[in-house]
Structures are given as C-alpha cells and as structure tokens.
mmCIF file of C-alpha atoms in Angstrom:
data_model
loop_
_atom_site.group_PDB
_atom_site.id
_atom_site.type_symbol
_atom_site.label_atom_id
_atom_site.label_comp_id
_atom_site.label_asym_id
_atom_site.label_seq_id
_atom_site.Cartn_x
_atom_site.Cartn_y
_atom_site.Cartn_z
ATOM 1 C CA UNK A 17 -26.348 48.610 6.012
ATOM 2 C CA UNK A 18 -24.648 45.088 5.221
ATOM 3 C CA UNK A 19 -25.821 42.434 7.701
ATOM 4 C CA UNK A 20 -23.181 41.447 10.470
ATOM 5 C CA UNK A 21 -21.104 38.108 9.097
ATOM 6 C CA UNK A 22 -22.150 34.936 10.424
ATOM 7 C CA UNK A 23 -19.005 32.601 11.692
ATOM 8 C CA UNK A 24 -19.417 29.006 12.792
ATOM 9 C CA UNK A 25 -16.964 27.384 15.319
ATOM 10 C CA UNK A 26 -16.944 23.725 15.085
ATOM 11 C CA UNK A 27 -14.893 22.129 18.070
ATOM 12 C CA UNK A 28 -13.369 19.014 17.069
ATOM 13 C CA UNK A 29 -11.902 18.884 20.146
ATOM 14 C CA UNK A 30 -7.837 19.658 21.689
ATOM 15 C CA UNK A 31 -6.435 21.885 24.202
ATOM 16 C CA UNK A 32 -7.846 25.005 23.203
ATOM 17 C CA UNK A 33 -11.218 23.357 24.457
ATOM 18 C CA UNK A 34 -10.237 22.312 27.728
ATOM 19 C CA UNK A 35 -10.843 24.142 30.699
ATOM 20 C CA UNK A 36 -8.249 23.904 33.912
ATOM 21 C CA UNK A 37 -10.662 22.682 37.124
ATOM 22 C CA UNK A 38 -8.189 24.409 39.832
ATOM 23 C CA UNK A 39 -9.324 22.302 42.518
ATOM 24 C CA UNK A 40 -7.942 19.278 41.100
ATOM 25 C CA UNK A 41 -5.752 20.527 37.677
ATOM 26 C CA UNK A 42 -7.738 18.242 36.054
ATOM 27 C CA UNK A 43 -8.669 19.199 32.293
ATOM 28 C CA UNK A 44 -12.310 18.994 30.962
ATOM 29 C CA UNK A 45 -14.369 20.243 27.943
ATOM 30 C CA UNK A 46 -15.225 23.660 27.669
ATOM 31 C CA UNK A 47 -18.707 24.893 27.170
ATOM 32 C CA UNK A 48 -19.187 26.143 23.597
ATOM 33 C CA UNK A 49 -23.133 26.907 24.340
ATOM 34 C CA UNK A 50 -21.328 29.477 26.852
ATOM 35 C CA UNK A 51 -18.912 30.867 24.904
ATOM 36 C CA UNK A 52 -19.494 34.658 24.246
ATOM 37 C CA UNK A 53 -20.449 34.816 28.202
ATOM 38 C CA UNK A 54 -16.946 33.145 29.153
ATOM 39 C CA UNK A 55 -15.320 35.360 26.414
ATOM 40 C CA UNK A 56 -16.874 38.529 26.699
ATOM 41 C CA UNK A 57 -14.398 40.148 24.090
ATOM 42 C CA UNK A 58 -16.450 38.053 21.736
ATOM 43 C CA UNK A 59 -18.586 40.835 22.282
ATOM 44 C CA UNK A 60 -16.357 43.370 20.229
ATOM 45 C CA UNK A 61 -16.223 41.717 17.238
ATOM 46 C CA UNK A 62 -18.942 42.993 14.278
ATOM 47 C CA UNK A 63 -20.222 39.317 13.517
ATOM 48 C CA UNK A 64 -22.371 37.131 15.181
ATOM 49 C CA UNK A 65 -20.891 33.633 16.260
ATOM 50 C CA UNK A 66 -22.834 30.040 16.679
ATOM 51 C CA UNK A 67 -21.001 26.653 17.555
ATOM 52 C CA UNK A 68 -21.377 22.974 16.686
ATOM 53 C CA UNK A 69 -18.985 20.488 18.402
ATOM 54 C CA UNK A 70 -18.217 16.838 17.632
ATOM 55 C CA UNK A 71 -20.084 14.497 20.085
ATOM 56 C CA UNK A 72 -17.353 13.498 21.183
ATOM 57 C CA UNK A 73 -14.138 15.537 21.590
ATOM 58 C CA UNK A 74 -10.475 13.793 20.180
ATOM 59 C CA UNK A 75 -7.121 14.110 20.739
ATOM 60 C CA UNK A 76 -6.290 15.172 17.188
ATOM 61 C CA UNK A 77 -3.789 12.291 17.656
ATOM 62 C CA UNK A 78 -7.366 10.174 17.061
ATOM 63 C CA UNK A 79 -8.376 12.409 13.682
ATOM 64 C CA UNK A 80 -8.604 10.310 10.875
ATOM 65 C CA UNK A 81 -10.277 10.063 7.215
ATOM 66 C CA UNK A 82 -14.036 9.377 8.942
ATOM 67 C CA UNK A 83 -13.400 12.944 11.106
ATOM 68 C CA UNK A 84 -12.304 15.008 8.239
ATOM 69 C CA UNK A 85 -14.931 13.949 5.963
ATOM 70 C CA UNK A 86 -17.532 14.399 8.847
ATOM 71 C CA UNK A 87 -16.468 17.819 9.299
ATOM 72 C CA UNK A 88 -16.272 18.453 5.721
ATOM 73 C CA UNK A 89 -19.717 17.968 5.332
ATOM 74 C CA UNK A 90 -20.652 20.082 8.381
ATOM 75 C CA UNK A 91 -19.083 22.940 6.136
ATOM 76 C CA UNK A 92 -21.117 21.676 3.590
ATOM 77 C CA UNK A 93 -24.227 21.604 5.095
ATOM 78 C CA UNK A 94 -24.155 25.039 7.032
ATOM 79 C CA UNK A 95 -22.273 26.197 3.681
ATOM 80 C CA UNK A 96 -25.582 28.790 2.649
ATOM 81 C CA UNK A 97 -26.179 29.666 6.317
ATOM 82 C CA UNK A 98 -22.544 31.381 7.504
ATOM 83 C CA UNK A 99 -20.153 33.453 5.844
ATOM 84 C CA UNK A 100 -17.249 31.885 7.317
ATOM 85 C CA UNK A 101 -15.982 29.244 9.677
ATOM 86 C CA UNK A 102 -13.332 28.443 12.332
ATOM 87 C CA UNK A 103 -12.449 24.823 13.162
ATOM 88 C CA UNK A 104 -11.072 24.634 16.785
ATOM 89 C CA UNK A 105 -8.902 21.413 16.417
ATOM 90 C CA UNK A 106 -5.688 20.011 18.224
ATOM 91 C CA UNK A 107 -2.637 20.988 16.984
ATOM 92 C CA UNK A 108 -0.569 17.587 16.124
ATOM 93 C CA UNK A 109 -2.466 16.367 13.136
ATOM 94 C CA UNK A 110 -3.774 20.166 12.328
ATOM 95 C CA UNK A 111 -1.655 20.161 9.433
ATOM 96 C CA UNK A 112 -2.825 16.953 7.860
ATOM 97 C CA UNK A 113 -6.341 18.330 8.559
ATOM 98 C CA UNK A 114 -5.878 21.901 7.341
ATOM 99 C CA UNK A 115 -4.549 19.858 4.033
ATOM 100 C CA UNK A 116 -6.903 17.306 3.401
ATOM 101 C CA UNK A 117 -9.897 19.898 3.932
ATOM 102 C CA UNK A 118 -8.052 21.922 1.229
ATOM 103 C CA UNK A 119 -8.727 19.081 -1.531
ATOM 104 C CA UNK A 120 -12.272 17.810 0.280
ATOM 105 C CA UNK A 121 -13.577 21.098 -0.141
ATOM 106 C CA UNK A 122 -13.420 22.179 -3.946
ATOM 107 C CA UNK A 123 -14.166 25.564 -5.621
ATOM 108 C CA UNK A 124 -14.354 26.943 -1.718
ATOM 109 C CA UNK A 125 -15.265 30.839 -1.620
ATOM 110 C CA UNK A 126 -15.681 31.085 2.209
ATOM 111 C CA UNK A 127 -12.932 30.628 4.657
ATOM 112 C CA UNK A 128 -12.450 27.659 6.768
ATOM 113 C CA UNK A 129 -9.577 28.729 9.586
ATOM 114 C CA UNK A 130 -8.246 26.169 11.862
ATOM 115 C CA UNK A 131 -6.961 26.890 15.149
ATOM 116 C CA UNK A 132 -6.116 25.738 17.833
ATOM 117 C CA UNK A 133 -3.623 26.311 21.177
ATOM 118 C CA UNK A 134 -0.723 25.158 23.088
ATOM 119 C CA UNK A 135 -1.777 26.194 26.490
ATOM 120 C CA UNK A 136 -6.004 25.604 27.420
ATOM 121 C CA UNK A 137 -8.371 28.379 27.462
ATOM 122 C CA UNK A 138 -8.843 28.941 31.122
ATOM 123 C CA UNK A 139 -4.959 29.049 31.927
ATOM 124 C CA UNK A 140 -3.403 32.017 33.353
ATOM 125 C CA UNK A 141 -0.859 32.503 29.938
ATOM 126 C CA UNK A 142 -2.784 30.979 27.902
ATOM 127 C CA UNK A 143 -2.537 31.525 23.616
ATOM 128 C CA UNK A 144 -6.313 29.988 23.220
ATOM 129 C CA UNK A 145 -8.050 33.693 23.534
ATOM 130 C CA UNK A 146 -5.734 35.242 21.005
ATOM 131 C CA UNK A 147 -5.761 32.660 18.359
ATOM 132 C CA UNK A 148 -9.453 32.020 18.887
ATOM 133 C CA UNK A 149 -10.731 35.988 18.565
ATOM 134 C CA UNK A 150 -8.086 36.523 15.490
ATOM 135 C CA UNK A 151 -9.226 33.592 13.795
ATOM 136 C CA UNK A 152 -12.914 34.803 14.189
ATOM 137 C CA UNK A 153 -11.621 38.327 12.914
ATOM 138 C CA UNK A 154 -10.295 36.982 10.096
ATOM 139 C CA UNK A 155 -13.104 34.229 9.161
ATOM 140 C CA UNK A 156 -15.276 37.776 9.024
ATOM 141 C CA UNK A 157 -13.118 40.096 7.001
ATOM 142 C CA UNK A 158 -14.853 41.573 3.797
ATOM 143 C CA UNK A 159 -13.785 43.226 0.736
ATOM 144 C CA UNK A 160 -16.899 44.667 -1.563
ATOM 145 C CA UNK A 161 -19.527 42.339 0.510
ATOM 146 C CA UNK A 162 -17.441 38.916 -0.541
ATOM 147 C CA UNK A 163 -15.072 37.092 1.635
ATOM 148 C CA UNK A 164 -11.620 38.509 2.139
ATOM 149 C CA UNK A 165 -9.972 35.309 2.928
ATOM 150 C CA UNK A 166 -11.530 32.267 0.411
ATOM 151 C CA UNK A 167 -9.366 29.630 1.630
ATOM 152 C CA UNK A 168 -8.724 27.000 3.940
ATOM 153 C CA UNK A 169 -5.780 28.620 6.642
ATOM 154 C CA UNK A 170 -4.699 27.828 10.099
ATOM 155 C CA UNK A 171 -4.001 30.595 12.116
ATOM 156 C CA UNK A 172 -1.129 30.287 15.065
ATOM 157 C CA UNK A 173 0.759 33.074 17.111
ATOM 158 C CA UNK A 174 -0.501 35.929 15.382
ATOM 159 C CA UNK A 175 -0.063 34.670 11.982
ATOM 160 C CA UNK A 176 -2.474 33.587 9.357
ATOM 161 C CA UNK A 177 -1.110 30.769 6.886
ATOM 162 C CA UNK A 178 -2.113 28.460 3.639
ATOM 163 C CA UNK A 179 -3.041 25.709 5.125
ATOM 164 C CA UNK A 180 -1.734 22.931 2.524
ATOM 165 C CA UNK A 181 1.799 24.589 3.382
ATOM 166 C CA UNK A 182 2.329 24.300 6.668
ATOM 167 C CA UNK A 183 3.846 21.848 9.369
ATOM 168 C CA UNK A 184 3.839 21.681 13.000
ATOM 169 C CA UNK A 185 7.572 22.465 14.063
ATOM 170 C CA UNK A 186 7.657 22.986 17.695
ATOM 171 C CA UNK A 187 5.839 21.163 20.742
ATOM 172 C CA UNK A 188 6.804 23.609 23.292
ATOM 173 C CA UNK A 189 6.831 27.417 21.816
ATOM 174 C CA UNK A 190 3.131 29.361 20.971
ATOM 175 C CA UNK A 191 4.861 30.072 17.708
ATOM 176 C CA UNK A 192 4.080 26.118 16.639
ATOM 177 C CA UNK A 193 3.724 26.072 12.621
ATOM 178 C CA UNK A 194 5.481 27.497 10.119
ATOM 179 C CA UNK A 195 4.876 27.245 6.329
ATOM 180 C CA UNK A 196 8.868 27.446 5.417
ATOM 181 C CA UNK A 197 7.794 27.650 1.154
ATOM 182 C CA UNK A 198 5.163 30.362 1.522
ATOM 183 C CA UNK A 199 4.423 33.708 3.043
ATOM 184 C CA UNK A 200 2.281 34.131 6.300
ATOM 185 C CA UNK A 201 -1.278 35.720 4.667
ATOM 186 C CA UNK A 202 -1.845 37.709 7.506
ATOM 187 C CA UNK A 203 0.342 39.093 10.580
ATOM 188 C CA UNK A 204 -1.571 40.395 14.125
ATOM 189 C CA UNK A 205 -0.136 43.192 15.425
ATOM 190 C CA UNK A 206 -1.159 46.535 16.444
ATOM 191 C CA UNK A 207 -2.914 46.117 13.326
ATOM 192 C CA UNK A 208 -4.186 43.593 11.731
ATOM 193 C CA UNK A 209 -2.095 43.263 7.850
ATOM 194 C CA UNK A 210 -3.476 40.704 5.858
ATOM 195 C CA UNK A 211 -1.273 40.121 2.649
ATOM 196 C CA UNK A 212 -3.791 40.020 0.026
ATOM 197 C CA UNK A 213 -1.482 39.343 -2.531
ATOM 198 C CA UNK A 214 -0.617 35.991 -1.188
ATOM 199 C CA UNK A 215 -4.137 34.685 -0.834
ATOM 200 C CA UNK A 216 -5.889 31.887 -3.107
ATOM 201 C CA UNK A 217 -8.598 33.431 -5.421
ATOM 202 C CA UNK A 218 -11.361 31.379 -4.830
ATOM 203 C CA UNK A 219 -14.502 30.209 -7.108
ATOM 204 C CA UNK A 220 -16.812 32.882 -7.095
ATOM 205 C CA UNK A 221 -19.053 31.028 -10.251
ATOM 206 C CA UNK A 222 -18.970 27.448 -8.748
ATOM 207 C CA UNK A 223 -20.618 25.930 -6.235
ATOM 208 C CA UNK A 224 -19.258 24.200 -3.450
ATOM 209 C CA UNK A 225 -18.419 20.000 -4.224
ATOM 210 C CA UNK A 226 -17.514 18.011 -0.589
ATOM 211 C CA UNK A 227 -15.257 15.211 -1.847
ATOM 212 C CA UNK A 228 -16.066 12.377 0.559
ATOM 213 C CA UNK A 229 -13.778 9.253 -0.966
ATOM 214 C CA UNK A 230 -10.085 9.137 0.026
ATOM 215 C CA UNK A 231 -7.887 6.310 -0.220
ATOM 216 C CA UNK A 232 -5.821 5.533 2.464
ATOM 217 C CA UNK A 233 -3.770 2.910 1.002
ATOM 218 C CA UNK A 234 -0.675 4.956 0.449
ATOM 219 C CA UNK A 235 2.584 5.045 2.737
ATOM 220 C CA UNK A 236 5.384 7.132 3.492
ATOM 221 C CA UNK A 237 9.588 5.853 3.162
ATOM 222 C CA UNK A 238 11.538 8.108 4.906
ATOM 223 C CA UNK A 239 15.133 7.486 3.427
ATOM 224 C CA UNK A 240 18.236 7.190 5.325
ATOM 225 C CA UNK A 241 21.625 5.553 5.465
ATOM 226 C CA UNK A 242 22.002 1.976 6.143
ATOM 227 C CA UNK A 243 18.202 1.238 4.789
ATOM 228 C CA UNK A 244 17.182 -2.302 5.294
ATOM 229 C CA UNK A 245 16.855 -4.035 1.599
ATOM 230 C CA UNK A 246 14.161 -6.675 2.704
ATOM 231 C CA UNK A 247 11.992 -4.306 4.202
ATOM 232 C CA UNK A 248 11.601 -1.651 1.104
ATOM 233 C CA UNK A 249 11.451 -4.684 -1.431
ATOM 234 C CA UNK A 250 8.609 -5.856 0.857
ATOM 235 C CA UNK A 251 6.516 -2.360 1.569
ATOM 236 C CA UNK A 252 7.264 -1.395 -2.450
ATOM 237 C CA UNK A 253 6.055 -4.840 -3.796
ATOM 238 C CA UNK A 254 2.753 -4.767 -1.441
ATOM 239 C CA UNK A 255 -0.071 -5.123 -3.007
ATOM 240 C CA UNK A 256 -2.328 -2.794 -0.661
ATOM 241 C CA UNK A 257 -0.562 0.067 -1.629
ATOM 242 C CA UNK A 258 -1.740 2.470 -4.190
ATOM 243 C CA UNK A 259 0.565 5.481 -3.501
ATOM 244 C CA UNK A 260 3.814 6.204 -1.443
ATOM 245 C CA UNK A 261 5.359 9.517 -0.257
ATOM 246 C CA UNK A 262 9.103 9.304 -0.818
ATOM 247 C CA UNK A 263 11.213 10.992 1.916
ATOM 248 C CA UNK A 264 14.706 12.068 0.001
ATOM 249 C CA UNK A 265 17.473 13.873 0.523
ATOM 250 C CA UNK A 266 18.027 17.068 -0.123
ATOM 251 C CA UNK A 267 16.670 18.423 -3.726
ATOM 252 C CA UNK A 268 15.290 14.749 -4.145
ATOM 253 C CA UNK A 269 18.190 12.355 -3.799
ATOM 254 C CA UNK A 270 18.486 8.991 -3.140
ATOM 255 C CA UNK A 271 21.016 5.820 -3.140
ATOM 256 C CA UNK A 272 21.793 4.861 -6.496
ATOM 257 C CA UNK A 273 21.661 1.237 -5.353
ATOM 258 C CA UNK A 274 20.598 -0.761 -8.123
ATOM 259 C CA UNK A 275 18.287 -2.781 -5.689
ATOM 260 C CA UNK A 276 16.469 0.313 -4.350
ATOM 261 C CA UNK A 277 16.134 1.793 -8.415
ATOM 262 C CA UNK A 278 14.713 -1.581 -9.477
ATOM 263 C CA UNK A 279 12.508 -1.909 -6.557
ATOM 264 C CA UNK A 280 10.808 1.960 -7.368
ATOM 265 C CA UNK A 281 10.731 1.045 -10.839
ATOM 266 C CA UNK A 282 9.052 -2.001 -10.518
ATOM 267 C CA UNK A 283 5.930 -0.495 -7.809
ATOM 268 C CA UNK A 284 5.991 2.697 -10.429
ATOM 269 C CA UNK A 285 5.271 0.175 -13.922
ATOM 270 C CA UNK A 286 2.946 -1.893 -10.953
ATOM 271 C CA UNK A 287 0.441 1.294 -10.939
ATOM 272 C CA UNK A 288 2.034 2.855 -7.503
ATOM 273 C CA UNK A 289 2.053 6.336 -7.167
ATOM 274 C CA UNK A 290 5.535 7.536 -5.914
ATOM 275 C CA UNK A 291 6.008 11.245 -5.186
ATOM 276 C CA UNK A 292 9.047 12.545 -4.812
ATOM 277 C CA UNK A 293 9.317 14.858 -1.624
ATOM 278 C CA UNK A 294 12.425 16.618 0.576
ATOM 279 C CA UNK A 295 12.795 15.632 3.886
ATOM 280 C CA UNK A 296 14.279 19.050 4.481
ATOM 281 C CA UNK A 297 12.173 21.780 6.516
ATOM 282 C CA UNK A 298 12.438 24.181 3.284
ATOM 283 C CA UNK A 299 13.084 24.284 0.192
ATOM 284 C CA UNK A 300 11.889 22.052 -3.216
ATOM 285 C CA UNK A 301 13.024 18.775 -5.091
ATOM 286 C CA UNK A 302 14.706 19.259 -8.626
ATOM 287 C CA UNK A 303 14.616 15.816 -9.667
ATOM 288 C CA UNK A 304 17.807 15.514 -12.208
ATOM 289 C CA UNK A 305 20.082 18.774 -10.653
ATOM 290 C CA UNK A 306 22.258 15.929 -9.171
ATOM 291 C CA UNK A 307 23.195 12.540 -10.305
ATOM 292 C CA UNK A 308 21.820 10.682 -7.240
ATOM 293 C CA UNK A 309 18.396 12.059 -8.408
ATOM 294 C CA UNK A 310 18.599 11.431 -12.283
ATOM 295 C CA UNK A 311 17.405 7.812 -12.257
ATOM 296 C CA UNK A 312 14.025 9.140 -10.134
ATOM 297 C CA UNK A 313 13.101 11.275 -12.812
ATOM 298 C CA UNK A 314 13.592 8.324 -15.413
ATOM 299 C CA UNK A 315 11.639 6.130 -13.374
ATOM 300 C CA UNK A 316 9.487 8.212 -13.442
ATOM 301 C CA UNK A 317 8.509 9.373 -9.950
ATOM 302 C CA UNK A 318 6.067 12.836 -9.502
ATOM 303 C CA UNK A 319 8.103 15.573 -8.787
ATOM 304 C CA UNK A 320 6.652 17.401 -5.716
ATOM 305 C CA UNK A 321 8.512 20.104 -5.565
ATOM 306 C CA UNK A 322 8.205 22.054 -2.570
ATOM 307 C CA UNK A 323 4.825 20.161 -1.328
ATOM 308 C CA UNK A 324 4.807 19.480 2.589
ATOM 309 C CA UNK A 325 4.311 16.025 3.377
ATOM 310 C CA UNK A 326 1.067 16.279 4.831
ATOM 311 C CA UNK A 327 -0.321 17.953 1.652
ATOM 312 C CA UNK A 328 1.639 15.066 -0.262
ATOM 313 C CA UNK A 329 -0.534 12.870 1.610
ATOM 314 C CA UNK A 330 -4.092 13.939 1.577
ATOM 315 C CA UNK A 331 -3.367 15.086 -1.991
ATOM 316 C CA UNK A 332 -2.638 11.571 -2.835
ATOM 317 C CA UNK A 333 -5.366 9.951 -0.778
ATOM 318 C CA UNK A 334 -7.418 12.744 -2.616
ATOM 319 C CA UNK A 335 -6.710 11.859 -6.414
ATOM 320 C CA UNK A 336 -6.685 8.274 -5.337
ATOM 321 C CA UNK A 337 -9.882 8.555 -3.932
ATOM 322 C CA UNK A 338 -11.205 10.525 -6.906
ATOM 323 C CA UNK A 339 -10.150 7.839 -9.403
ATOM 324 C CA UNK A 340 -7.868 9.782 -11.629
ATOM 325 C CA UNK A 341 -6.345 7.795 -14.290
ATOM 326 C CA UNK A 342 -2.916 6.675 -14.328
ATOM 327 C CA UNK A 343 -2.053 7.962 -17.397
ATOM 328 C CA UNK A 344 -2.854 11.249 -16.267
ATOM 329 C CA UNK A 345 -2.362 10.842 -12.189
ATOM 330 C CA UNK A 346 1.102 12.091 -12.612
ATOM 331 C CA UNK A 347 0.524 15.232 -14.785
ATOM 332 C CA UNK A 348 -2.294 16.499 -12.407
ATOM 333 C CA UNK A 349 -0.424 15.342 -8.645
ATOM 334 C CA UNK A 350 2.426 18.330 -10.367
ATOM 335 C CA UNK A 351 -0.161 20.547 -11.260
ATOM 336 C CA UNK A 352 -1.300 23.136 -7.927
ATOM 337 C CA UNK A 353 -4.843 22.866 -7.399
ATOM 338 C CA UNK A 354 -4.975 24.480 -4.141
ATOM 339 C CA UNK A 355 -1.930 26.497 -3.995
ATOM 340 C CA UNK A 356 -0.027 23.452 -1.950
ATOM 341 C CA UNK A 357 2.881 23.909 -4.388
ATOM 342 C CA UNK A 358 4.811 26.657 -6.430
#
C-alpha cells in the first residue's frame, strides 16, 4: 500500500490567514500549528499536511525579489521530504509570484499551488476553506505513484490554472483570476476534472535547480495617446535599465512617431531588452499584421506573443538574472520554457 502524500503549506501571509476577532472585527494571524484542529475536513483528505510560515506575515503588496527567492528555496530545501506543496499567499501580487516561481524553480516535477482568498478564513462566507482543501487535493493527486500535477498553478474559485498565465482581474468577486490565453487545468465541481491534457510535463530525469539571481532593473511603458516625449526619451536612454516590458496596442501597435521609433531603436542597439506585449486582457501580438507594428519588428523588439505581463516580467528579470547573452536573449525570451506562451 503506497504511503499517504506529504503536502507542505507555507503561509506567506494575506487574507486567507487572517482570522476575524468578533469582539473587536479586528483581523489577526491564523494559527497554522492548529490547522487540521480548526479545519477538521482536513481530516478527509488521504495525505498528511505540515506547515512552515514566513516570520513575518506580508501584505503581498510587500512581496518582492528577496520573498520569492526565500520561498523558493524553502521548496528547495523540503524538495526530498514532501510530495507536493501549497503556498498560501495574498492575492494582488499572486500572479507575479505564481510567475516568477515558474522560472526560479527549473526542471520542477512536484506541484507548487498558490492560493489564496478574498474573504478570511474565519468569516461566515468565506472562499478560504474551499480554495485551501482543493488546493491540498490537488497538490496530492497521483497518477502511477508520480505527481499528477508537475507544475507551478494557482488555484481560485474552483479552478486550477498555469500559473505563468494568469492575472488578477477582479478585486471584489471570489472568481478573481483568469488566465484569458489558456485553459483552466482543473474545474471543482461535484467532481473534481482535472484536464490532463493541458498540464506541463515536467522533468522526471532532472533534478531540481533554485535560480536565486534576478535582475530587477527592467521597467514597464504602458502606451497611450498623448505620451509625453521627454519622459520616454528619458526612461529609454537610462542607463539602469536592462529590460523594458512594452505595453501596445492591440496585436502590438504603437505610434509611428519617428521620435518614439528612434528612441526604441536606440535602447534596443544600447543592449535593452524590449518585449513586445498587448495591453489587451486576451489575445497575442503579431508584430508586422499592421503597419503601426512593422517598424517594432525591424527594430527588433521580442515578440511576446500572448505572454501576461507578469510572466513578461519575472521572465525578463529571470534571463537577466541568468546572464543570457544578447545575441541569443531574444531567440530564447520567444522560446516557452514554462508553458507562459503558445
């Protein structure tokens, strides 16, 4: 008889570990040493469940390159002892977290699920207990004594999703994320459907590798009309930065001002990595399908294609970090190494 999986939560902190004192409707930490006794339905799931927490809880408003690497290499370190892991973590940043831990964590075979809630655990109609128990559920799963799910999701409102593809895209509704390029892995229901045929394959033959250098010298320019000249000629020429996310319009366009052109061209030839992203919800750039997007592609900028802009991002803070060569930076940032782009 196979041993029961072994799941680590690791509480980086949020709303789904707060706890509602009714006396005052004050919020305050919950008790992870207490869980399974404060969550008794714990108790029907076929795994057994330990907990780590950061010693000291952030608003994931706070998370930054220090936090992700730090809980990176808690993975890392328990990686031998647990067969999967759930990272309770607020839900603003959870997207730039789910992403960067995609590229931190190479040749992963073990899930890492993030969750988190909109609504703290101890409130009347609260979403912590479902996402929490799911996300356990799913960190557990097995197919032929190896992990179902080999991957690093976030699971929200009764869906499982790649977590290099999604966004945050509502502040008041449980059903918070979306991944608008890529279909949910899993759905909760009745029963409990995971879509294998979505799901990243994994490295079964290669151990683990925790990158822990990323380079946060990078920017994002959010396009839009009546863009100030002096202020892109100043952020483009900057010497401090190594990589830019480019916000366009559309399928990738942008002004055909000469200034703007010159100005891309110039931080491009300068060594600046400039990718090429769609500030629309859905959807993917095709650099050179419209006029006002032919002069990108000569520049050239990277195409990303239907990459979020948090997985634009950490992947650029990742390859930066990594010290890929430029002559090859651009040819590998269009390549998916995580499944963050089609």
């Amino acid at each position: 008889m196979a041993a029961q999986p072994r799941i680590l939560l690791i509480y980086t902190g949020g709303t789904i570990g707060m706890m509602r004192e009714y006396q005052s409707g004050s919020l305050k930490a919950f008790d992870f040493n207490r869980l399974v006794q404060q969550i008794p339905e714990l108790y029907q799931l076929e795994c057994s469940i330990d907990s780590v927490s950061f010693s000291k809880p952030l608003d994931s408003s706070n998370m930054d390159i220090p936090h992700w690497v730090r809980l990176a290499e808690i993975i890392g370190e328990q990686y031998a002892t647990y067969d999967g892991f759930v990272v309770l973590h607020g839900s603003d940043t959870m997207s730039y977290t789910a992403s960067a831990l995609s590229f931190i964590l190479e040749n992963l075979n073990k899930p890492v699920i993030l969750t988190g809630s909109q609504l703290p655990i101890g409130d009347l109609r609260t979403d912590a207990k479902e996402n929490l128990i799911t996300s356990i559920q799913l960190a557990a799963l097995r197919d032929n004594n190896r992990a179902t799910i080999r991957e690093v999701c976030l699971y929200f409102d009764y869906k499982l999703y790649r977590g290099n593809r999604t966004t945050k895209m509502n502040t008041e509704h449980f059903e918070a994320f979306d991944t608008p390029n890529y279909p949910a892995l899993a759905i909760s229901g009745v029963h409990l459907n995971v879509r294998r045929e979505f799901l990243w394959p994994g490295e079964a033959r290669k151990k683990l590798v925790v990158h822990t250098k990323m380079d946060n010298r990078i920017g994002i320019l959010k396009l839009f009309p009546g863009l100030n000249r002096g202020w892109v000629e100043a952020l483009l020429a900057s010497p401090d930065l190594h990589g830019l996310v480019l916000e366009t319009f559309g399928a990738g366009n942008a002004p055909t001002s000469p200034w703007l052109i010159s100005s891309l061209k110039q931080a491009v030839h300068r060594g600046v990595q400039i990718v090429n992203v769609t500030q629309c919800g859905g959807g993917s750039v095709m650099m050179g399908h419209y006029e006002t997007s032919v002069e990108l592609a000569a520049i050239p900028l990277i195409d990303g294609r239907d990459i979020t802009t948090e997985a634009a991002l950490a992947k650029l803070m990742y390859l930066l970090g990594a010290g890929v060569s430029p002559a090859s930076f651009k040819t590998i940032f269009e390549t998916s190494l995580r499944g963050e782009m089609s």
